[in-house]
Coordinates of C-alpha atoms in Angstrom, one line a residue:
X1 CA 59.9 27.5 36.1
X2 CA 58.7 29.2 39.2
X3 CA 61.2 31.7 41.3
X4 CA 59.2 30.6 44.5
X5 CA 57.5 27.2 45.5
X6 CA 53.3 28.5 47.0
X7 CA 52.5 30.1 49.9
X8 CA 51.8 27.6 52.3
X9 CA 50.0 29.2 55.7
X10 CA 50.9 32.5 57.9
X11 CA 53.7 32.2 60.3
X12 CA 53.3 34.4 63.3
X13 CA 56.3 33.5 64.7
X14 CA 58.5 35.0 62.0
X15 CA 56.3 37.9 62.6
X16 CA 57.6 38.2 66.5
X17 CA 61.1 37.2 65.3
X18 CA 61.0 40.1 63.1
X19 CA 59.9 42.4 64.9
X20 CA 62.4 41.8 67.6
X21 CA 65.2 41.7 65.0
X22 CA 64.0 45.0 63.2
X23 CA 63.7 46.6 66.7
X24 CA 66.9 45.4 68.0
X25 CA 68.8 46.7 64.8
X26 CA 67.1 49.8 64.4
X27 CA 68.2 50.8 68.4
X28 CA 71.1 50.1 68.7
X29 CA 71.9 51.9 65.1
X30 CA 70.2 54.8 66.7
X31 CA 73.1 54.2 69.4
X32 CA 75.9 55.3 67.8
X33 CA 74.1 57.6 65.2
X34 CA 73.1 61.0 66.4
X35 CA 69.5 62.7 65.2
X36 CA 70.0 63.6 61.5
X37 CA 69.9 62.4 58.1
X38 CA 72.3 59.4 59.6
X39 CA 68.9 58.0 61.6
X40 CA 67.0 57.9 59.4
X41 CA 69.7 56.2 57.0
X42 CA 69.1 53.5 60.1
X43 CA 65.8 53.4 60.1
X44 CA 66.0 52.5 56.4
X45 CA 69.0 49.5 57.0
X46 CA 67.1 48.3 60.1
X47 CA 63.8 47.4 58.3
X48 CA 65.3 46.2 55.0
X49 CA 67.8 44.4 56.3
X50 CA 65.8 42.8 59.2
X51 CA 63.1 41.9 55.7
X52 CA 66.2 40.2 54.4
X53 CA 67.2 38.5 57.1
X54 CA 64.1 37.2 57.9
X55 CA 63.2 36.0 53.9
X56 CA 66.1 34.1 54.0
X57 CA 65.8 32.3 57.0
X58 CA 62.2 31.5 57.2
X59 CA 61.6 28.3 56.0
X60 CA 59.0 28.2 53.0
X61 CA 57.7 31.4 51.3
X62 CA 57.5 34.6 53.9
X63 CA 56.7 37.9 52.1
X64 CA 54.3 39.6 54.5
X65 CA 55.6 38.6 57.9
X66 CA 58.7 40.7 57.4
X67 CA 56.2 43.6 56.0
X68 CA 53.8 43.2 59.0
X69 CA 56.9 42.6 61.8
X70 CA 57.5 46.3 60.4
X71 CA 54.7 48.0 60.7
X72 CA 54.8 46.6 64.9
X73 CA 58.0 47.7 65.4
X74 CA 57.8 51.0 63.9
X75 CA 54.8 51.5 65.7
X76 CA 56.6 50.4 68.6
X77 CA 59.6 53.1 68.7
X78 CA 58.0 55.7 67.0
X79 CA 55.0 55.8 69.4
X80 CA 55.6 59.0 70.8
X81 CA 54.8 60.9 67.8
X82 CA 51.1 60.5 68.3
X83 CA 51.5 62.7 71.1
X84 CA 53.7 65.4 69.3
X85 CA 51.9 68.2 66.8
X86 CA 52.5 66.2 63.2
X87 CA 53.8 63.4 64.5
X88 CA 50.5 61.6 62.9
X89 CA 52.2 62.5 59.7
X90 CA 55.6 61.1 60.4
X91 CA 54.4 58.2 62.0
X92 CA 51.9 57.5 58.5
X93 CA 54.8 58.1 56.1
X94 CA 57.5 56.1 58.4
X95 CA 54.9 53.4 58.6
X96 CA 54.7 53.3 54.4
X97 CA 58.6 53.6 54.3
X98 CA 59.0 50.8 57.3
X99 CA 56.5 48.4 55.6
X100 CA 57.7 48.9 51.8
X101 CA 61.8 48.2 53.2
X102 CA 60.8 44.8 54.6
X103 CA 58.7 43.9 51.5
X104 CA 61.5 44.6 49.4
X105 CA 64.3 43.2 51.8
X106 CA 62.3 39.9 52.2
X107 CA 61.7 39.8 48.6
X108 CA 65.4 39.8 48.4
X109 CA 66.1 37.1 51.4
X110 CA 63.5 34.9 49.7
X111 CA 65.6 35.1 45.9
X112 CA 68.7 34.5 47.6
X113 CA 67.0 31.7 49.9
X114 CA 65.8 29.8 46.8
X115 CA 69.0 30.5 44.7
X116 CA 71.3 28.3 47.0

């Protein structure tokens, strides 16, 4: 018995509907949270959650477009760190962190996509 039914094509606009829902979460989280340990519990919500979100409404099997809608959108708000001494760094490791959340959040959206 498979958990998931194949892969069937890429679907960019899950990619652009992810990224605009991982964005949207992640700032207005950053709203109401100041800078500390309480952002970057948002950054971690915004991109598994949005990976959740978007496995579970995505029709057929999306994995990687919740992964890749990441890695835009924290590219996106975390752009000015290229221009800050190891912001490089940050950016790298955020963009690891930012990627792996969605994977594992869609993962998630998919199971409970396929359970109901």
């Amino acid at each position: 018995m498979q958990l998931f039914p194949a892969r069937q094509g890429f679907h960019w606009n899950w990619i652009v509907t992810g990224v605009l829902v991982m964005t949207g979460i992640y700032l207005i989280s950053r709203l109401f949270l100041p800078f500390s340990f309480l952002s970057w519990i948002a950054f971690c919500v915004a991109y598994a959650l949005g990976g959740a979100l978007i496995g579970y409404f995505s029709p057929g099997l999306t994995f990687l477009e919740p992964a890749i809608a990441a890695l835009i959108s924290v590219a996106l708000v975390n752009l000015y760190l290229l221009f800050s001494g190891l912001g490089v760094l940050i950016l790298l490791f955020k963009l690891v962190i930012g990627f792996a959340l969605a994977l594992a959040g869609a993962f998630f959206g998919e199971k409970l996509q396929w359970e109901k």
